[in-house]
PDB file of C-alpha atoms in Angstrom:
ATOM      1  CA  UNK A  64    -161.726 102.906 169.827  1.00 34.00           C
ATOM      2  CA  UNK A  65    -164.840 102.057 168.629  1.00 51.00           C
ATOM      3  CA  UNK A  66    -164.788  97.975 167.937  1.00 56.00           C
ATOM      4  CA  UNK A  67    -164.281  98.731 163.785  1.00 54.00           C
ATOM      5  CA  UNK A  68    -161.034 101.103 164.587  1.00 47.00           C
ATOM      6  CA  UNK A  69    -160.203  98.191 167.552  1.00 52.00           C
ATOM      7  CA  UNK A  70    -160.241  95.477 164.277  1.00 49.00           C
ATOM      8  CA  UNK A  71    -158.897  97.820 161.866  1.00 49.00           C
ATOM      9  CA  UNK A  72    -155.420  97.994 164.202  1.00 42.00           C
ATOM     10  CA  UNK A  73    -155.670  94.192 165.159  1.00 47.00           C
ATOM     11  CA  UNK A  74    -155.190  93.360 161.828  1.00 46.00           C
ATOM     12  CA  UNK A  75    -151.434  95.005 161.244  1.00 45.00           C
ATOM     13  CA  UNK A  76    -148.793  92.693 162.010  1.00 45.00           C
ATOM     14  CA  UNK A  77    -147.202  93.779 165.334  1.00 43.00           C
ATOM     15  CA  UNK A  78    -143.723  95.581 164.365  1.00 49.00           C
ATOM     16  CA  UNK A  79    -144.755  96.222 160.654  1.00 58.00           C
ATOM     17  CA  UNK A  80    -145.885  99.924 160.619  1.00 65.00           C
ATOM     18  CA  UNK A  81    -146.864 101.144 156.938  1.00 66.00           C
ATOM     19  CA  UNK A  82    -144.373 101.693 155.064  1.00 72.00           C
ATOM     20  CA  UNK A  83    -144.464 105.947 154.028  1.00 89.00           C
ATOM     21  CA  UNK A  84    -144.629 104.762 150.273  1.00 94.00           C
ATOM     22  CA  UNK A  85    -145.385 101.511 148.367  1.00 97.00           C
ATOM     23  CA  UNK A  86    -145.429 100.972 145.005  1.00 98.00           C
ATOM     24  CA  UNK A  87    -147.497  98.713 143.325  1.00 98.00           C
ATOM     25  CA  UNK A  88    -147.839  97.479 139.290  1.00 98.00           C
ATOM     26  CA  UNK A  89    -151.213  96.660 137.942  1.00 98.00           C
ATOM     27  CA  UNK A  90    -149.953  93.962 135.370  1.00 98.00           C
ATOM     28  CA  UNK A  91    -152.122  93.902 132.135  1.00 98.00           C
ATOM     29  CA  UNK A  92    -151.487  91.035 129.895  1.00 97.00           C
ATOM     30  CA  UNK A  93    -152.858  88.551 127.026  1.00 96.00           C
ATOM     31  CA  UNK A  94    -153.505  85.169 128.191  1.00 97.00           C
ATOM     32  CA  UNK A  95    -153.837  82.032 126.968  1.00 96.00           C
ATOM     33  CA  UNK A  96    -155.567  78.833 127.854  1.00 96.00           C
ATOM     34  CA  UNK A  97    -152.169  77.020 128.241  1.00 98.00           C
ATOM     35  CA  UNK A  98    -150.357  77.038 131.589  1.00 98.00           C
ATOM     36  CA  UNK A  99    -146.638  76.858 130.683  1.00 98.00           C
ATOM     37  CA  UNK A 100    -147.064  79.788 128.148  1.00 98.00           C
ATOM     38  CA  UNK A 101    -149.107  82.194 131.236  1.00 98.00           C
ATOM     39  CA  UNK A 102    -146.452  81.127 133.767  1.00 98.00           C
ATOM     40  CA  UNK A 103    -143.508  82.015 131.406  1.00 98.00           C
ATOM     41  CA  UNK A 104    -144.947  85.341 131.262  1.00 98.00           C
ATOM     42  CA  UNK A 105    -145.859  86.113 134.433  1.00 98.00           C
ATOM     43  CA  UNK A 106    -142.042  85.260 135.661  1.00 98.00           C
ATOM     44  CA  UNK A 107    -140.957  87.037 132.781  1.00 98.00           C
ATOM     45  CA  UNK A 108    -142.892  90.188 133.998  1.00 98.00           C
ATOM     46  CA  UNK A 109    -141.613  89.466 138.030  1.00 98.00           C
ATOM     47  CA  UNK A 110    -137.991  89.864 137.044  1.00 97.00           C
ATOM     48  CA  UNK A 111    -138.852  92.711 134.866  1.00 96.00           C
ATOM     49  CA  UNK A 112    -141.095  94.602 137.047  1.00 95.00           C
ATOM     50  CA  UNK A 113    -139.414  93.730 140.802  1.00 94.00           C
ATOM     51  CA  UNK A 114    -138.991  96.648 141.832  1.00 96.00           C
ATOM     52  CA  UNK A 115    -142.769  97.285 142.484  1.00 97.00           C
ATOM     53  CA  UNK A 116    -142.882  96.503 145.889  1.00 98.00           C
ATOM     54  CA  UNK A 117    -146.911  94.319 145.049  1.00 98.00           C
ATOM     55  CA  UNK A 118    -147.573  93.196 141.653  1.00 98.00           C
ATOM     56  CA  UNK A 119    -151.093  92.468 140.824  1.00 98.00           C
ATOM     57  CA  UNK A 120    -151.815  90.032 137.526  1.00 98.00           C
ATOM     58  CA  UNK A 121    -155.451  89.287 136.689  1.00 98.00           C
ATOM     59  CA  UNK A 122    -158.347  86.669 137.087  1.00 98.00           C
ATOM     60  CA  UNK A 123    -157.561  83.728 135.941  1.00 98.00           C
ATOM     61  CA  UNK A 124    -154.318  84.332 133.955  1.00 98.00           C
ATOM     62  CA  UNK A 125    -152.269  81.018 134.974  1.00 98.00           C
ATOM     63  CA  UNK A 126    -154.460  78.189 134.291  1.00 98.00           C
ATOM     64  CA  UNK A 127    -156.773  80.576 131.766  1.00 97.00           C
ATOM     65  CA  UNK A 128    -160.521  81.640 132.355  1.00 96.00           C
ATOM     66  CA  UNK A 129    -161.700  78.625 130.702  1.00 95.00           C
ATOM     67  CA  UNK A 130    -163.783  75.219 131.175  1.00 96.00           C
ATOM     68  CA  UNK A 131    -161.677  73.049 129.135  1.00 97.00           C
ATOM     69  CA  UNK A 132    -158.257  75.239 130.115  1.00 97.00           C
ATOM     70  CA  UNK A 133    -158.907  74.513 133.597  1.00 98.00           C
ATOM     71  CA  UNK A 134    -159.956  70.864 133.934  1.00 97.00           C
ATOM     72  CA  UNK A 135    -157.107  69.257 131.683  1.00 97.00           C
ATOM     73  CA  UNK A 136    -154.422  71.976 133.759  1.00 97.00           C
ATOM     74  CA  UNK A 137    -155.967  72.592 137.326  1.00 97.00           C
ATOM     75  CA  UNK A 138    -153.174  69.390 138.883  1.00 97.00           C
ATOM     76  CA  UNK A 139    -150.271  71.818 137.517  1.00 98.00           C
ATOM     77  CA  UNK A 140    -151.367  74.688 139.181  1.00 98.00           C
ATOM     78  CA  UNK A 141    -149.229  73.846 142.476  1.00 98.00           C
ATOM     79  CA  UNK A 142    -145.860  73.298 140.948  1.00 98.00           C
ATOM     80  CA  UNK A 143    -146.512  76.060 139.233  1.00 98.00           C
ATOM     81  CA  UNK A 144    -147.243  78.742 142.249  1.00 98.00           C
ATOM     82  CA  UNK A 145    -144.113  77.134 143.998  1.00 98.00           C
ATOM     83  CA  UNK A 146    -142.108  78.524 140.439  1.00 98.00           C
ATOM     84  CA  UNK A 147    -143.820  81.853 141.123  1.00 98.00           C
ATOM     85  CA  UNK A 148    -143.194  82.092 144.753  1.00 98.00           C
ATOM     86  CA  UNK A 149    -139.080  80.913 144.129  1.00 98.00           C
ATOM     87  CA  UNK A 150    -139.500  84.220 141.812  1.00 98.00           C
ATOM     88  CA  UNK A 151    -140.836  86.320 144.586  1.00 98.00           C
ATOM     89  CA  UNK A 152    -137.890  84.994 147.187  1.00 98.00           C
ATOM     90  CA  UNK A 153    -135.462  85.722 144.576  1.00 98.00           C
ATOM     91  CA  UNK A 154    -136.507  89.140 143.462  1.00 98.00           C
ATOM     92  CA  UNK A 155    -138.160  90.341 147.070  1.00 98.00           C
ATOM     93  CA  UNK A 156    -141.268  91.099 145.606  1.00 98.00           C
ATOM     94  CA  UNK A 157    -144.880  89.764 146.321  1.00 98.00           C
ATOM     95  CA  UNK A 158    -147.454  88.807 143.262  1.00 98.00           C
ATOM     96  CA  UNK A 159    -150.889  88.608 143.947  1.00 98.00           C
ATOM     97  CA  UNK A 160    -151.857  85.982 141.005  1.00 98.00           C
ATOM     98  CA  UNK A 161    -155.239  85.369 139.437  1.00 98.00           C
ATOM     99  CA  UNK A 162    -156.060  81.202 138.816  1.00 98.00           C
ATOM    100  CA  UNK A 163    -158.596  78.464 139.053  1.00 98.00           C
ATOM    101  CA  UNK A 164    -157.417  76.007 142.309  1.00 98.00           C
ATOM    102  CA  UNK A 165    -158.655  73.338 144.572  1.00 97.00           C
ATOM    103  CA  UNK A 166    -159.339  74.017 148.402  1.00 96.00           C
ATOM    104  CA  UNK A 167    -158.531  72.077 150.996  1.00 94.00           C
ATOM    105  CA  UNK A 168    -161.775  70.182 150.106  1.00 95.00           C
ATOM    106  CA  UNK A 169    -160.906  69.378 146.469  1.00 96.00           C
ATOM    107  CA  UNK A 170    -163.698  71.962 145.493  1.00 97.00           C
ATOM    108  CA  UNK A 171    -162.176  74.011 142.662  1.00 98.00           C
ATOM    109  CA  UNK A 172    -162.588  77.859 143.112  1.00 98.00           C
ATOM    110  CA  UNK A 173    -161.732  80.929 141.077  1.00 98.00           C
ATOM    111  CA  UNK A 174    -158.538  82.631 143.377  1.00 98.00           C
ATOM    112  CA  UNK A 175    -156.269  85.326 143.712  1.00 98.00           C
ATOM    113  CA  UNK A 176    -153.181  83.727 145.189  1.00 98.00           C
ATOM    114  CA  UNK A 177    -150.998  85.803 147.631  1.00 98.00           C
ATOM    115  CA  UNK A 178    -147.379  85.538 147.530  1.00 98.00           C
ATOM    116  CA  UNK A 179    -145.580  88.065 150.108  1.00 98.00           C
ATOM    117  CA  UNK A 180    -141.511  89.321 148.983  1.00 98.00           C
ATOM    118  CA  UNK A 181    -139.942  86.007 151.356  1.00 98.00           C
ATOM    119  CA  UNK A 182    -142.024  83.913 148.676  1.00 98.00           C
ATOM    120  CA  UNK A 183    -144.771  82.641 151.333  1.00 98.00           C
ATOM    121  CA  UNK A 184    -147.572  81.588 150.169  1.00 98.00           C
ATOM    122  CA  UNK A 185    -149.476  83.813 152.422  1.00 98.00           C
ATOM    123  CA  UNK A 186    -153.629  82.613 151.245  1.00 98.00           C
ATOM    124  CA  UNK A 187    -155.855  82.900 148.672  1.00 98.00           C
ATOM    125  CA  UNK A 188    -158.993  84.915 147.872  1.00 98.00           C
ATOM    126  CA  UNK A 189    -162.028  82.852 146.376  1.00 98.00           C
ATOM    127  CA  UNK A 190    -164.231  85.486 143.316  1.00 98.00           C
ATOM    128  CA  UNK A 191    -167.461  85.255 145.840  1.00 98.00           C
ATOM    129  CA  UNK A 192    -170.257  86.689 143.078  1.00 97.00           C
ATOM    130  CA  UNK A 193    -169.730  84.128 140.135  1.00 97.00           C
ATOM    131  CA  UNK A 194    -171.084  84.674 136.101  1.00 94.00           C
ATOM    132  CA  UNK A 195    -171.921  81.801 133.885  1.00 93.00           C
ATOM    133  CA  UNK A 196    -168.831  82.130 132.247  1.00 93.00           C
ATOM    134  CA  UNK A 197    -167.062  80.929 136.257  1.00 95.00           C
ATOM    135  CA  UNK A 198    -168.957  77.873 134.572  1.00 96.00           C
ATOM    136  CA  UNK A 199    -165.738  75.559 135.835  1.00 97.00           C
ATOM    137  CA  UNK A 200    -166.067  76.757 140.176  1.00 97.00           C
ATOM    138  CA  UNK A 201    -168.276  77.007 143.317  1.00 98.00           C
ATOM    139  CA  UNK A 202    -167.921  80.910 144.957  1.00 98.00           C
ATOM    140  CA  UNK A 203    -166.563  81.673 147.465  1.00 97.00           C
ATOM    141  CA  UNK A 204    -167.711  81.740 150.867  1.00 96.00           C
ATOM    142  CA  UNK A 205    -164.928  83.794 152.934  1.00 97.00           C
ATOM    143  CA  UNK A 206    -163.945  86.688 152.647  1.00 98.00           C
ATOM    144  CA  UNK A 207    -160.338  88.050 153.474  1.00 98.00           C
ATOM    145  CA  UNK A 208    -157.668  91.134 154.172  1.00 98.00           C
ATOM    146  CA  UNK A 209    -153.648  90.319 154.507  1.00 98.00           C
ATOM    147  CA  UNK A 210    -150.821  92.170 154.748  1.00 98.00           C
ATOM    148  CA  UNK A 211    -147.799  93.038 153.043  1.00 98.00           C
ATOM    149  CA  UNK A 212    -145.225  95.805 153.875  1.00 96.00           C
ATOM    150  CA  UNK A 213    -147.366  96.086 156.928  1.00 96.00           C
ATOM    151  CA  UNK A 214    -150.333  97.673 154.594  1.00 97.00           C
ATOM    152  CA  UNK A 215    -153.677  95.485 155.195  1.00 98.00           C
ATOM    153  CA  UNK A 216    -155.132  94.699 151.663  1.00 98.00           C
ATOM    154  CA  UNK A 217    -157.954  92.566 150.321  1.00 98.00           C
ATOM    155  CA  UNK A 218    -159.016  91.567 147.370  1.00 98.00           C
ATOM    156  CA  UNK A 219    -162.245  91.540 145.089  1.00 98.00           C
ATOM    157  CA  UNK A 220    -162.716  89.727 141.083  1.00 98.00           C
ATOM    158  CA  UNK A 221    -163.994  90.828 138.376  1.00 97.00           C
ATOM    159  CA  UNK A 222    -168.153  90.577 139.420  1.00 96.00           C
ATOM    160  CA  UNK A 223    -167.437  91.252 142.996  1.00 97.00           C
ATOM    161  CA  UNK A 224    -166.610  94.945 142.520  1.00 96.00           C
ATOM    162  CA  UNK A 225    -170.466  95.303 140.803  1.00 95.00           C
ATOM    163  CA  UNK A 226    -171.751  94.506 145.144  1.00 97.00           C
ATOM    164  CA  UNK A 227    -169.726  97.426 147.232  1.00 97.00           C
ATOM    165  CA  UNK A 228    -169.990  95.446 150.455  1.00 97.00           C
ATOM    166  CA  UNK A 229    -167.383  93.496 148.937  1.00 98.00           C
ATOM    167  CA  UNK A 230    -164.856  95.757 149.738  1.00 98.00           C
ATOM    168  CA  UNK A 231    -167.009  97.909 152.797  1.00 98.00           C
ATOM    169  CA  UNK A 232    -166.302  95.179 154.952  1.00 98.00           C
ATOM    170  CA  UNK A 233    -162.188  94.442 154.013  1.00 98.00           C
ATOM    171  CA  UNK A 234    -162.142  98.011 154.915  1.00 98.00           C
ATOM    172  CA  UNK A 235    -163.838  97.841 158.049  1.00 97.00           C
ATOM    173  CA  UNK A 236    -161.714  95.240 159.143  1.00 97.00           C
ATOM    174  CA  UNK A 237    -158.951  97.504 158.596  1.00 97.00           C
ATOM    175  CA  UNK A 238    -157.915  97.399 154.505  1.00 98.00           C
ATOM    176  CA  UNK A 239    -156.223 100.499 153.401  1.00 98.00           C
ATOM    177  CA  UNK A 240    -155.091  99.169 149.349  1.00 98.00           C
ATOM    178  CA  UNK A 241    -157.719  96.786 147.814  1.00 98.00           C
ATOM    179  CA  UNK A 242    -156.502  95.108 144.569  1.00 98.00           C
ATOM    180  CA  UNK A 243    -159.117  94.110 142.239  1.00 98.00           C
ATOM    181  CA  UNK A 244    -158.041  91.557 139.751  1.00 98.00           C
ATOM    182  CA  UNK A 245    -160.284  90.817 136.637  1.00 97.00           C
ATOM    183  CA  UNK A 246    -161.253  89.577 132.568  1.00 94.00           C
ATOM    184  CA  UNK A 247    -164.415  91.860 132.297  1.00 90.00           C
ATOM    185  CA  UNK A 248    -166.480  90.853 129.787  1.00 82.00           C
ATOM    186  CA  UNK A 249    -169.828  92.266 128.792  1.00 73.00           C
ATOM    187  CA  UNK A 250    -173.430  91.836 130.067  1.00 68.00           C
ATOM    188  CA  UNK A 251    -174.075  88.774 127.874  1.00 65.00           C
ATOM    189  CA  UNK A 252    -170.738  87.507 128.752  1.00 70.00           C
ATOM    190  CA  UNK A 253    -169.216  88.487 125.264  1.00 71.00           C
ATOM    191  CA  UNK A 254    -166.723  91.389 124.703  1.00 72.00           C
ATOM    192  CA  UNK A 255    -167.580  95.113 125.723  1.00 76.00           C
ATOM    193  CA  UNK A 256    -168.000  97.119 122.387  1.00 77.00           C
ATOM    194  CA  UNK A 257    -164.562  99.059 121.861  1.00 77.00           C
ATOM    195  CA  UNK A 258    -166.056 101.301 118.912  1.00 75.00           C
ATOM    196  CA  UNK A 259    -168.016 103.850 120.738  1.00 74.00           C
ATOM    197  CA  UNK A 260    -165.269 106.284 121.869  1.00 69.00           C
ATOM    198  CA  UNK A 261    -165.785 104.578 125.190  1.00 72.00           C
ATOM    199  CA  UNK A 262    -169.311 105.130 126.056  1.00 79.00           C
ATOM    200  CA  UNK A 263    -169.575 101.226 127.099  1.00 82.00           C
ATOM    201  CA  UNK A 264    -165.827 101.335 128.838  1.00 86.00           C
ATOM    202  CA  UNK A 265    -167.197 103.922 131.175  1.00 88.00           C
ATOM    203  CA  UNK A 266    -169.158 102.611 133.845  1.00 87.00           C
ATOM    204  CA  UNK A 267    -166.329 100.263 133.974  1.00 90.00           C
ATOM    205  CA  UNK A 268    -164.140 102.982 135.012  1.00 94.00           C
ATOM    206  CA  UNK A 269    -166.703 104.717 137.322  1.00 95.00           C
ATOM    207  CA  UNK A 270    -167.193 101.376 139.705  1.00 95.00           C
ATOM    208  CA  UNK A 271    -163.669 101.040 140.293  1.00 97.00           C
ATOM    209  CA  UNK A 272    -163.190 104.494 141.543  1.00 98.00           C
ATOM    210  CA  UNK A 273    -166.338 104.594 143.306  1.00 98.00           C
ATOM    211  CA  UNK A 274    -165.187 101.702 145.597  1.00 98.00           C
ATOM    212  CA  UNK A 275    -162.178 103.201 146.206  1.00 98.00           C
ATOM    213  CA  UNK A 276    -163.819 106.511 146.845  1.00 98.00           C
ATOM    214  CA  UNK A 277    -167.241 105.771 148.719  1.00 98.00           C
ATOM    215  CA  UNK A 278    -164.422 104.383 150.932  1.00 98.00           C
ATOM    216  CA  UNK A 279    -161.406 106.388 151.034  1.00 98.00           C
ATOM    217  CA  UNK A 280    -158.901 103.793 149.824  1.00 98.00           C
ATOM    218  CA  UNK A 281    -156.558 102.983 147.167  1.00 98.00           C
ATOM    219  CA  UNK A 282    -157.630 100.233 144.452  1.00 98.00           C
ATOM    220  CA  UNK A 283    -154.924  98.655 141.824  1.00 98.00           C
ATOM    221  CA  UNK A 284    -156.548  96.781 138.855  1.00 98.00           C
ATOM    222  CA  UNK A 285    -155.656  94.645 136.927  1.00 98.00           C
ATOM    223  CA  UNK A 286    -157.349  93.535 133.444  1.00 97.00           C
ATOM    224  CA  UNK A 287    -156.475  91.431 130.818  1.00 96.00           C
ATOM    225  CA  UNK A 288    -155.579  92.721 127.963  1.00 95.00           C
ATOM    226  CA  UNK A 289    -157.807  93.860 124.881  1.00 88.00           C
ATOM    227  CA  UNK A 290    -157.108  91.546 121.778  1.00 86.00           C
ATOM    228  CA  UNK A 291    -158.228  93.466 118.463  1.00 80.00           C
ATOM    229  CA  UNK A 292    -158.178  90.877 116.186  1.00 84.00           C
ATOM    230  CA  UNK A 293    -160.214  88.094 118.345  1.00 81.00           C
ATOM    231  CA  UNK A 294    -161.983  90.395 121.401  1.00 81.00           C
ATOM    232  CA  UNK A 295    -163.360  87.130 121.969  1.00 81.00           C
ATOM    233  CA  UNK A 296    -160.129  86.010 123.488  1.00 84.00           C
ATOM    234  CA  UNK A 297    -159.436  89.197 126.035  1.00 83.00           C
ATOM    235  CA  UNK A 298    -161.311  92.102 127.595  1.00 89.00           C
ATOM    236  CA  UNK A 299    -160.456  95.138 127.125  1.00 89.00           C
ATOM    237  CA  UNK A 300    -157.193  96.311 129.607  1.00 92.00           C
ATOM    238  CA  UNK A 301    -158.076  99.452 131.028  1.00 95.00           C
ATOM    239  CA  UNK A 302    -156.452  98.347 134.462  1.00 97.00           C
ATOM    240  CA  UNK A 303    -155.541 101.753 136.633  1.00 98.00           C
ATOM    241  CA  UNK A 304    -154.664 102.994 139.992  1.00 98.00           C
ATOM    242  CA  UNK A 305    -157.166 105.029 141.620  1.00 98.00           C
ATOM    243  CA  UNK A 306    -156.154 107.107 144.857  1.00 98.00           C
ATOM    244  CA  UNK A 307    -158.864 107.018 147.567  1.00 98.00           C
ATOM    245  CA  UNK A 308    -159.871 110.763 146.399  1.00 98.00           C
ATOM    246  CA  UNK A 309    -161.002 108.997 142.528  1.00 97.00           C
ATOM    247  CA  UNK A 310    -158.182 110.157 141.027  1.00 98.00           C
ATOM    248  CA  UNK A 311    -156.867 107.749 138.510  1.00 98.00           C
ATOM    249  CA  UNK A 312    -152.982 107.652 138.927  1.00 98.00           C
ATOM    250  CA  UNK A 313    -151.631 105.914 136.395  1.00 98.00           C
ATOM    251  CA  UNK A 314    -153.770 103.551 133.494  1.00 97.00           C
ATOM    252  CA  UNK A 315    -153.539 101.265 130.634  1.00 97.00           C
ATOM    253  CA  UNK A 316    -154.899 101.334 126.830  1.00 94.00           C
ATOM    254  CA  UNK A 317    -157.560  98.929 126.084  1.00 92.00           C
ATOM    255  CA  UNK A 318    -155.401  96.774 123.578  1.00 92.00           C
ATOM    256  CA  UNK A 319    -151.761  95.630 124.549  1.00 93.00           C
ATOM    257  CA  UNK A 320    -149.757  94.343 126.842  1.00 96.00           C
ATOM    258  CA  UNK A 321    -148.787  96.828 130.076  1.00 96.00           C
ATOM    259  CA  UNK A 322    -147.156  97.612 133.562  1.00 97.00           C
ATOM    260  CA  UNK A 323    -149.143 100.317 135.007  1.00 98.00           C
ATOM    261  CA  UNK A 324    -147.427 101.684 137.993  1.00 98.00           C
ATOM    262  CA  UNK A 325    -147.395 103.581 140.726  1.00 98.00           C
ATOM    263  CA  UNK A 326    -145.951 104.850 144.349  1.00 98.00           C
ATOM    264  CA  UNK A 327    -148.655 105.344 146.387  1.00 98.00           C
ATOM    265  CA  UNK A 328    -149.135 106.814 150.000  1.00 97.00           C
ATOM    266  CA  UNK A 329    -151.287 104.111 152.181  1.00 97.00           C
ATOM    267  CA  UNK A 330    -151.199 106.178 155.298  1.00 96.00           C
ATOM    268  CA  UNK A 331    -153.350 108.633 152.932  1.00 97.00           C
ATOM    269  CA  UNK A 332    -156.155 106.101 152.551  1.00 97.00           C
ATOM    270  CA  UNK A 333    -158.374 107.204 155.756  1.00 97.00           C
ATOM    271  CA  UNK A 334    -161.175 104.782 155.319  1.00 97.00           C
ATOM    272  CA  UNK A 335    -163.095 108.140 156.602  1.00 97.00           C
ATOM    273  CA  UNK A 336    -166.117 107.122 154.917  1.00 97.00           C
ATOM    274  CA  UNK A 337    -166.359 103.513 155.345  1.00 96.00           C
ATOM    275  CA  UNK A 338    -165.579 104.020 158.927  1.00 96.00           C
ATOM    276  CA  UNK A 339    -168.612 106.530 159.387  1.00 96.00           C
ATOM    277  CA  UNK A 340    -170.117 103.656 159.654  1.00 94.00           C
ATOM    278  CA  UNK A 341    -169.369 103.901 163.290  1.00 91.00           C
ATOM    279  CA  UNK A 342    -171.668 106.696 163.938  1.00 94.00           C
ATOM    280  CA  UNK A 343    -173.540 107.139 166.735  1.00 94.00           C
ATOM    281  CA  UNK A 344    -177.613 106.416 165.573  1.00 94.00           C
ATOM    282  CA  UNK A 345    -176.929 105.130 162.263  1.00 96.00           C
ATOM    283  CA  UNK A 346    -179.151 102.156 162.005  1.00 96.00           C
ATOM    284  CA  UNK A 347    -177.378  99.716 160.322  1.00 95.00           C
ATOM    285  CA  UNK A 348    -174.219  99.879 162.861  1.00 95.00           C
ATOM    286  CA  UNK A 349    -174.600  96.513 164.615  1.00 95.00           C
ATOM    287  CA  UNK A 350    -175.043  95.364 161.353  1.00 95.00           C
ATOM    288  CA  UNK A 351    -171.799  96.619 159.783  1.00 95.00           C
ATOM    289  CA  UNK A 352    -169.633  95.427 162.898  1.00 95.00           C
ATOM    290  CA  UNK A 353    -170.789  92.154 162.317  1.00 96.00           C
ATOM    291  CA  UNK A 354    -170.064  91.711 158.546  1.00 96.00           C
ATOM    292  CA  UNK A 355    -167.050  93.059 159.510  1.00 96.00           C
ATOM    293  CA  UNK A 356    -166.275  91.065 162.021  1.00 96.00           C
ATOM    294  CA  UNK A 357    -166.551  88.206 159.755  1.00 97.00           C
ATOM    295  CA  UNK A 358    -163.172  88.962 158.153  1.00 98.00           C
ATOM    296  CA  UNK A 359    -160.378  86.816 158.618  1.00 98.00           C
ATOM    297  CA  UNK A 360    -157.058  87.381 157.947  1.00 97.00           C
ATOM    298  CA  UNK A 361    -154.594  85.798 155.522  1.00 97.00           C
ATOM    299  CA  UNK A 362    -151.615  86.045 158.065  1.00 94.00           C
TER     300      UNK A 362
END
């Protein structure tokens, strides 16, 4: 085996072979500036959607994506996560939830918290490429994979999706399912135009499809729901699940809350295009190996 294939094999925990199928859910919700309101909604959806193995929630769906809301509620996050852990343990499903959170050094980051089906806190991936509206946090400095139900996965958060290397390197380190959470805004950080027959929304779909196809992996995307009455308070929905061929297996509309579910086959994610980085004579081969070696596993 090549070094990269060895990295991928080592990323899977012994005794936990990937399942033939795994049901995933992208939970598209409205998010308020109240942590307590958001938490109660998350817990309700975990109960409703627990037939899925893994539930993905949007970016900052716990604290809200707002500096004032984050600063006033950040100390409530650990206790809220304990309640989500308890729900995962009770319903035997895994959850990936977005929130602002202090890291071990006390620095606030915009993170995706991973909790497995036993309620164990696996760890978190911080958003790496920030935008001006991330004015409450610092950029993440590490890139991770993690294993759920025997499948190696990784995470990107919103603007990270515009940086293909943040998917490619974890895939080279073994990831076969990419979870993508977002609170997408337009290029000026205002609401994305939605009154143009979808013309301005097409790039958001295209980049998600590209991340799946160019790596030959599954991508599960949960975005915040659009709010017709007040577009600036939400995003543009369109949460989706994409297979390694770029087919959109299931998707949500722009407006309203919706749980997008699908039973995927993780073993069909071959990472074939990503592993071409190991081709003999590829001049970036050593550089790609070095990048993949910097990806660490959370479990």
